[in-house]
PDB file of C-alpha atoms in Angstrom:
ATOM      1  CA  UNK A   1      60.325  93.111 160.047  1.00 56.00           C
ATOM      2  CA  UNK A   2      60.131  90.465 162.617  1.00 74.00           C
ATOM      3  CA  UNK A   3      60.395  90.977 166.327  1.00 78.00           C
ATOM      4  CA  UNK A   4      63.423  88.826 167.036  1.00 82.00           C
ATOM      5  CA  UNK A   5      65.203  91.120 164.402  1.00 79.00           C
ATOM      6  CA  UNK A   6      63.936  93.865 166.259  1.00 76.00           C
ATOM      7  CA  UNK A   7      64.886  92.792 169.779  1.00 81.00           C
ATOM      8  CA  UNK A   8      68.245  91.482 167.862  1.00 82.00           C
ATOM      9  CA  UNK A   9      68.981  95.177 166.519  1.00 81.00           C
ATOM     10  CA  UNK A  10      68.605  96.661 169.833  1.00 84.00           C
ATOM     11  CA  UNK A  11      69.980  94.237 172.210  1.00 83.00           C
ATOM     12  CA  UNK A  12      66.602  94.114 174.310  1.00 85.00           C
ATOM     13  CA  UNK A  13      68.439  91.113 176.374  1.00 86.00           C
ATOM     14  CA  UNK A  14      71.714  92.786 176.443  1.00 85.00           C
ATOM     15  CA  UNK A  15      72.935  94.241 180.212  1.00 86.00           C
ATOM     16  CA  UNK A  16      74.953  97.113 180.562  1.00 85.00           C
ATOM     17  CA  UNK A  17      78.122  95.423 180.376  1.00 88.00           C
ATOM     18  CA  UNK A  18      77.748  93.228 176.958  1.00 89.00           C
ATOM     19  CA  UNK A  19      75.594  95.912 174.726  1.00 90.00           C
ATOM     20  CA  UNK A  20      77.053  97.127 171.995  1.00 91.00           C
ATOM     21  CA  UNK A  21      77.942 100.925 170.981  1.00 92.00           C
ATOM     22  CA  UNK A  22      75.289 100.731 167.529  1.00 92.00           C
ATOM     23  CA  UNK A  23      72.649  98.967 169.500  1.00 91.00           C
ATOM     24  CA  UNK A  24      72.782 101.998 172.557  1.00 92.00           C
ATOM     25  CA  UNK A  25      72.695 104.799 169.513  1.00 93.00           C
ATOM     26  CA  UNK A  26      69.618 103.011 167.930  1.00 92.00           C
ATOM     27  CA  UNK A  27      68.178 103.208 171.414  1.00 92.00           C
ATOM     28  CA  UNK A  28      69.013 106.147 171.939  1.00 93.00           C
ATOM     29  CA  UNK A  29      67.380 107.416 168.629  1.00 94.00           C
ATOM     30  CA  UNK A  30      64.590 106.208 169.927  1.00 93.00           C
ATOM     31  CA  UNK A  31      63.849 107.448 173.333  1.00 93.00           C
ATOM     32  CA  UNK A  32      65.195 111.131 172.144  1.00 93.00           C
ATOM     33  CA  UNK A  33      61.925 111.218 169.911  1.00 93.00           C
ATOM     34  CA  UNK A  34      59.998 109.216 173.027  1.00 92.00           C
ATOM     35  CA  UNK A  35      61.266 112.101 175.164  1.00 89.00           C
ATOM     36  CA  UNK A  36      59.694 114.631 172.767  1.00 88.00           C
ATOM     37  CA  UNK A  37      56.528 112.821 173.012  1.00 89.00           C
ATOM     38  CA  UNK A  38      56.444 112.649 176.412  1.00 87.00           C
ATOM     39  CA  UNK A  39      57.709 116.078 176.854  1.00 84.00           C
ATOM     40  CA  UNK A  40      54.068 117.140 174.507  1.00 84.00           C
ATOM     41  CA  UNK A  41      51.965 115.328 176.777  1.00 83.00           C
ATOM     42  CA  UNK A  42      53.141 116.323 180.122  1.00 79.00           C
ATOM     43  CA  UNK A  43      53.085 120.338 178.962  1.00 74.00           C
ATOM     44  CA  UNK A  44      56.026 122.819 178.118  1.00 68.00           C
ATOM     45  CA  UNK A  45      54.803 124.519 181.518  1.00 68.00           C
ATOM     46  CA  UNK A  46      56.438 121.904 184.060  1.00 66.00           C
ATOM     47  CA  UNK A  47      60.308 122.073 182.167  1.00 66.00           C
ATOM     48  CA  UNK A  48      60.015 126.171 182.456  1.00 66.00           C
ATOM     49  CA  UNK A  49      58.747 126.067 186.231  1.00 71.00           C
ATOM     50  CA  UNK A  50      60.576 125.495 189.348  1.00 71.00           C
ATOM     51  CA  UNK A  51      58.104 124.092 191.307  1.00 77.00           C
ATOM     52  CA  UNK A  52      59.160 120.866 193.341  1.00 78.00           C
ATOM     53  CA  UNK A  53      55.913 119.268 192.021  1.00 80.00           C
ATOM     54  CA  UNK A  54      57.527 120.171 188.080  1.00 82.00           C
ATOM     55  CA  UNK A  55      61.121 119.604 189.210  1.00 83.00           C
ATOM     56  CA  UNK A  56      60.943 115.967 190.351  1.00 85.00           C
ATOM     57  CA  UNK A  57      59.163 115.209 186.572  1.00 85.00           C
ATOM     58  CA  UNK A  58      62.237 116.463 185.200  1.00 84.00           C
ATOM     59  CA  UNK A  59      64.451 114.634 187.458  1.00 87.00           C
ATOM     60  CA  UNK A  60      62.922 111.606 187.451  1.00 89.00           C
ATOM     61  CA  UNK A  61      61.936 111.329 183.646  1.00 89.00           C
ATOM     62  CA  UNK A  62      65.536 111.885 182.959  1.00 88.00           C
ATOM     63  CA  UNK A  63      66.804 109.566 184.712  1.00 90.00           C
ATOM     64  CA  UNK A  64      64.651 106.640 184.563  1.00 92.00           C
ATOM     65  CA  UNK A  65      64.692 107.199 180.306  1.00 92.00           C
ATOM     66  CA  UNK A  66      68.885 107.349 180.471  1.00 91.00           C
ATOM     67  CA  UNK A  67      68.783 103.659 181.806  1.00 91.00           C
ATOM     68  CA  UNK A  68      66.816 102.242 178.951  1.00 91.00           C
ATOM     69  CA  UNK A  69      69.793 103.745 176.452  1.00 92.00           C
ATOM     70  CA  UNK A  70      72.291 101.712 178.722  1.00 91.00           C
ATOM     71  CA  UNK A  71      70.313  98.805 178.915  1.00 90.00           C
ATOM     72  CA  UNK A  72      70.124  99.245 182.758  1.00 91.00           C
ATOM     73  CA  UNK A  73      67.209  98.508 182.644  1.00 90.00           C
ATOM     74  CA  UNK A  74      64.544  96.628 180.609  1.00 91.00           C
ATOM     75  CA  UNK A  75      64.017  99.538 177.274  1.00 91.00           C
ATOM     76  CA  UNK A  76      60.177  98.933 177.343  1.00 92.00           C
ATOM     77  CA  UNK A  77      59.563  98.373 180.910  1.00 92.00           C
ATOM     78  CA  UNK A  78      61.554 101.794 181.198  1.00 93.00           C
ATOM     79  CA  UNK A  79      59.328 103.131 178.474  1.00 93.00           C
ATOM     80  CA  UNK A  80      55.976 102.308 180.193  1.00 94.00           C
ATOM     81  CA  UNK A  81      57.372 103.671 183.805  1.00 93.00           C
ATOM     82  CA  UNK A  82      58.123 106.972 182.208  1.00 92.00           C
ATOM     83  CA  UNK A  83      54.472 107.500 180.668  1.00 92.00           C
ATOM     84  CA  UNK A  84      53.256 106.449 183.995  1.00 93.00           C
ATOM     85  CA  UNK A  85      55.356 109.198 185.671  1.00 91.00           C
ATOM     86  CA  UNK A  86      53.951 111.800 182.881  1.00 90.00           C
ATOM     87  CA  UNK A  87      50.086 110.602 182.749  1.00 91.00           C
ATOM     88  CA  UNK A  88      50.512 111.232 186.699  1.00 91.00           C
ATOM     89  CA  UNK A  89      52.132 114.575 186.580  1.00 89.00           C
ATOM     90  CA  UNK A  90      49.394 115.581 183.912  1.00 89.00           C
ATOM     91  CA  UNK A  91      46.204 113.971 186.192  1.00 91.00           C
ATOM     92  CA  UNK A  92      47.619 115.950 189.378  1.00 90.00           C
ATOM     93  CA  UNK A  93      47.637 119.430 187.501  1.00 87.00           C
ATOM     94  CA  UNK A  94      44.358 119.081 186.424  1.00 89.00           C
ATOM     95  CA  UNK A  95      43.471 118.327 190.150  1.00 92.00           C
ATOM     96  CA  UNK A  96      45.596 121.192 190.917  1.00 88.00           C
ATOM     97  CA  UNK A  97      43.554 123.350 188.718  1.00 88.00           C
ATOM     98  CA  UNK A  98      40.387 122.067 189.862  1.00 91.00           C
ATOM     99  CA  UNK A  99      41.029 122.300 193.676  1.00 91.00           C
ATOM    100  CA  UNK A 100      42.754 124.976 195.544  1.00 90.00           C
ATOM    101  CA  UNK A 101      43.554 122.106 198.166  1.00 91.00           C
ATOM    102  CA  UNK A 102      45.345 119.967 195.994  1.00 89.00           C
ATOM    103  CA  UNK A 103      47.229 122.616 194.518  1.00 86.00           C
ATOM    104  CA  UNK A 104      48.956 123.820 198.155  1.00 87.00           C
ATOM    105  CA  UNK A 105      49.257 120.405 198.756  1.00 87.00           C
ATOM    106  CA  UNK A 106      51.968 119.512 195.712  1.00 85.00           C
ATOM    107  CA  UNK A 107      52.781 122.722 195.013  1.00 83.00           C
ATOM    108  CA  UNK A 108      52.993 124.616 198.406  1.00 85.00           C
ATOM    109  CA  UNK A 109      51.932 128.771 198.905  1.00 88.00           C
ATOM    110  CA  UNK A 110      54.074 131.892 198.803  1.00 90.00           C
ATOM    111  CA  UNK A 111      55.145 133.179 201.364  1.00 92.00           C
ATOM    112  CA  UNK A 112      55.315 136.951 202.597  1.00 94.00           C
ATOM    113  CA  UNK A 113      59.289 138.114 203.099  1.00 93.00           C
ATOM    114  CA  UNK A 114      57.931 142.063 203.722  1.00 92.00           C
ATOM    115  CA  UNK A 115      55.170 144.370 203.627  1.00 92.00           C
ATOM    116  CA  UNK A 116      54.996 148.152 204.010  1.00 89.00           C
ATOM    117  CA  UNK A 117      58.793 148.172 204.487  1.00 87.00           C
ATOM    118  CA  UNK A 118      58.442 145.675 207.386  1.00 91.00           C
ATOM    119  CA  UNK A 119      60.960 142.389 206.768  1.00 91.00           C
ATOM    120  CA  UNK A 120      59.630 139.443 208.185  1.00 92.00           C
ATOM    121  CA  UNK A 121      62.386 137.569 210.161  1.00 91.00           C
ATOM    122  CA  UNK A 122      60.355 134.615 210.951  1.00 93.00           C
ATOM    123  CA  UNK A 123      59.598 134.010 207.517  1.00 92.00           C
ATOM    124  CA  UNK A 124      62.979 134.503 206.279  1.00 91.00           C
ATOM    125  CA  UNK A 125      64.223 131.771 208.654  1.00 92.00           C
ATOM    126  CA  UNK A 126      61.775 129.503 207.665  1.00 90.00           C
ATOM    127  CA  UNK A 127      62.348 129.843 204.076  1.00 89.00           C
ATOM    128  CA  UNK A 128      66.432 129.438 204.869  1.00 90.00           C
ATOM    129  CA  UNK A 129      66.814 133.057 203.240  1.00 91.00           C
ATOM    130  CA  UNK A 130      69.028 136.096 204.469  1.00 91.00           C
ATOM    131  CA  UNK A 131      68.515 139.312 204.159  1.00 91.00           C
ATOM    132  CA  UNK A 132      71.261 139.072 201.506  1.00 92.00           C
ATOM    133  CA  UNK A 133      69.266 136.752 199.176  1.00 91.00           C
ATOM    134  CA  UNK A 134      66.359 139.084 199.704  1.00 91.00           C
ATOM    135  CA  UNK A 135      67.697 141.807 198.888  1.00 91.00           C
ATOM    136  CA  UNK A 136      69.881 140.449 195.355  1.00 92.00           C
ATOM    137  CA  UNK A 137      65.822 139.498 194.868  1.00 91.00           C
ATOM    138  CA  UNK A 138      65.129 142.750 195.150  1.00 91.00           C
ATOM    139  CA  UNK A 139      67.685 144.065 192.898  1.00 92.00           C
ATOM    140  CA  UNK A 140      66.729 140.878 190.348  1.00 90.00           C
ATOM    141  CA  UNK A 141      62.819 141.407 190.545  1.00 89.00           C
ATOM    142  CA  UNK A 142      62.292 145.106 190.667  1.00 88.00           C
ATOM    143  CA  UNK A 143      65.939 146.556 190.248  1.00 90.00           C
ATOM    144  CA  UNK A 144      65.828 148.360 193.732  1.00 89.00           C
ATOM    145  CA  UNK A 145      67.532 147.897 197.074  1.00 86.00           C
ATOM    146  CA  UNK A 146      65.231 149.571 199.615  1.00 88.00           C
ATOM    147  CA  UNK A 147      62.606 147.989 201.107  1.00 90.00           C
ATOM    148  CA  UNK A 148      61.149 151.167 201.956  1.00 89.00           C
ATOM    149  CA  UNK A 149      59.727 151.073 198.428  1.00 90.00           C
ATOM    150  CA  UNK A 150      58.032 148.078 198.398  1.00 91.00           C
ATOM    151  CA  UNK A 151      55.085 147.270 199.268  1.00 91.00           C
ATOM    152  CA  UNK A 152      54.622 143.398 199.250  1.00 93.00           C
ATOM    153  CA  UNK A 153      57.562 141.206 199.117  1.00 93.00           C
ATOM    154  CA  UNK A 154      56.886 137.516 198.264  1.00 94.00           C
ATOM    155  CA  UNK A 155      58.571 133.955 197.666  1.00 93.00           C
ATOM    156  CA  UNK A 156      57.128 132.261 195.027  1.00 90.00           C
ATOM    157  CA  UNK A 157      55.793 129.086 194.804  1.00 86.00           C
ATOM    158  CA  UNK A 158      58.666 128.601 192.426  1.00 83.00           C
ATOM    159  CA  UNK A 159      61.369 129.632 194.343  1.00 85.00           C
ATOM    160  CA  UNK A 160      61.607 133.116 192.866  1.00 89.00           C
ATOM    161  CA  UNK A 161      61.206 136.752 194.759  1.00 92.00           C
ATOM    162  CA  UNK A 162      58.326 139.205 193.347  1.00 92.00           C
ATOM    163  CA  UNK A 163      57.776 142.662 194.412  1.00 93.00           C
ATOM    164  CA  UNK A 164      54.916 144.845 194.564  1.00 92.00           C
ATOM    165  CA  UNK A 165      56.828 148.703 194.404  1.00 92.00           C
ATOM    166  CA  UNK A 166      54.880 150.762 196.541  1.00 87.00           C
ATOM    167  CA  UNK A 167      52.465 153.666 194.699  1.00 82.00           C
ATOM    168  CA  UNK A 168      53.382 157.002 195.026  1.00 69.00           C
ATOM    169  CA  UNK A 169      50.909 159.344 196.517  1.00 59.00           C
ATOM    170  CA  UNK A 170      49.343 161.687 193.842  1.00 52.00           C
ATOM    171  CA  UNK A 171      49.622 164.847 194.335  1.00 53.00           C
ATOM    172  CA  UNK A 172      46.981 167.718 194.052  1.00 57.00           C
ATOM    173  CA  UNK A 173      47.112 169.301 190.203  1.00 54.00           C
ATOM    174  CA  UNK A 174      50.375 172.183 190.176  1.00 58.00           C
ATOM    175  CA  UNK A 175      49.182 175.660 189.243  1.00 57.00           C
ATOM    176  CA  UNK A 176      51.024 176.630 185.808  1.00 55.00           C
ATOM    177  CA  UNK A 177      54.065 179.058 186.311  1.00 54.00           C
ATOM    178  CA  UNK A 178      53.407 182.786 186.891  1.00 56.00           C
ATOM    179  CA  UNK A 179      53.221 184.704 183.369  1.00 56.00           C
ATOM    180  CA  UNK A 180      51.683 181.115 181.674  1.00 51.00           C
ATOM    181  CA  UNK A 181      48.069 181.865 179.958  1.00 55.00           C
ATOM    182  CA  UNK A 182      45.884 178.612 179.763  1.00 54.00           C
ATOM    183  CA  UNK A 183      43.835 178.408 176.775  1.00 52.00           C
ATOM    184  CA  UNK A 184      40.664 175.871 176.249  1.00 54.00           C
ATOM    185  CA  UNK A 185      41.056 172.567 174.576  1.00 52.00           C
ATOM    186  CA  UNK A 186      38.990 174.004 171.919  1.00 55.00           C
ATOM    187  CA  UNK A 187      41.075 177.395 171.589  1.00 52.00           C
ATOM    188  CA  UNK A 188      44.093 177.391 169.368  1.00 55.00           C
ATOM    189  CA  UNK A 189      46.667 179.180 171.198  1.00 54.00           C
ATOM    190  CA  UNK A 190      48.160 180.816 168.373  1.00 57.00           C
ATOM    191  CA  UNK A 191      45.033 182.731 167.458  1.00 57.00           C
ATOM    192  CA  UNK A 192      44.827 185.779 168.823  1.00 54.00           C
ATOM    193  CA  UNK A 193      41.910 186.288 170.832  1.00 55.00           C
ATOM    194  CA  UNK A 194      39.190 188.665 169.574  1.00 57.00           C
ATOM    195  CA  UNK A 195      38.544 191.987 170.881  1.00 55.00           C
ATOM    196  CA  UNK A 196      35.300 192.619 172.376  1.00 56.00           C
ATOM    197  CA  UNK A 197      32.676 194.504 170.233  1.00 58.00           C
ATOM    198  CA  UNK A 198      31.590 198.310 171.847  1.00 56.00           C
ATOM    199  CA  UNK A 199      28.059 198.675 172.955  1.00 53.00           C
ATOM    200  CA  UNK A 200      25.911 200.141 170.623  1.00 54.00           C
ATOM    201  CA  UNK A 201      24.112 203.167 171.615  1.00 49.00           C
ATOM    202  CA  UNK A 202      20.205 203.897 170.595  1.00 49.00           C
TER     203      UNK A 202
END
């Protein structure tokens, strides 16, 4: 298999105007199992986060990797730019990992919305929420609608709202009802108890 009957079957020289429907299905055989590739390297983490550090990988991979199917743009030059994109993404999460820094520099910190039943309105403006979206959060995260039982209310780095219920204070132990006999753990209560032996007299 030569290379000109490679670059012949593919239409490497081909624009997006003159390739041909087989030549864009080969290619696009191809990058689908380049995507997968790709997709092992840079983690399954970044495609189920919504992060703006993992959502411009997904973005940006798919679009760049679309043009090489249409021959927008060169297929290996589009190749190469797309492992550069995913060896990058990979090399800042490890930094990310490494250094608390890094990490609220690409990935940004949550933010408080509430705490102790107290909304934050300065927060909520800067995060463009209302007090509508916080409280369908509300009903989403913890399946309540008061804040009064909440303790910490927080935006994500991903976007989403978590909730920290508040803990109910615990009571002092309840008496058992009047006419209830406790029994030991080691007493069985169905055994009735033993009557006590008379004194013997000398």
């Amino acid at each position: 298999m030569s290379v000109a009957w490679f670059s012949n079957l593919l239409e490497l020289h081909a624009g997006p105007h003159t390739i041909s429907v087989l030549a864009m299905c080969l290619r696009a055989f191809i990058i689908f199992f380049v995507s997968l590739g790709l997709l092992r390297l840079v983690g399954t983490r970044a495609f189920g986060s919504n992060t703006p550090f993992d959502v411009v990988i997904k973005i940006i991979l798919g679009a760049v990797l679309s043009r090489a199917i249409v021959a927008a743009s060169p297929f290996f030059g589009t190749l190469l730019a797309s492992t550069v994109l995913v060896v990058l993404h990979r090399v800042l999460a490890l930094a990310a990992y490494h250094s608390d820094f890094v990490g609220r520099l690409i990935k940004g910190e949550p933010r408080v919305l509430a705490q102790g039943g107290q909304l934050f309105h300065d927060q909520l403006r800067k995060t463009d929420l209302s007090e509508k979206d916080l409280h369908e959060g509300l009903r989403d995260a913890a399946n309540i609608d008061s804040l009064a039982e909440t303790d910490v209310v927080r935006l994500e780095r991903n976007g989403q709202i978590t909730v920290v219920l508040r803990k109910s204070p615990v009571g002092p132990p309840t008496s058992p009802p009047k006419g209830y006999t406790t029994y030991p753990k080691d007493v069985d209560p169905g055994e009735q108890p033993k009557a006590p032996r008379p004194a013997a007299f000398h």
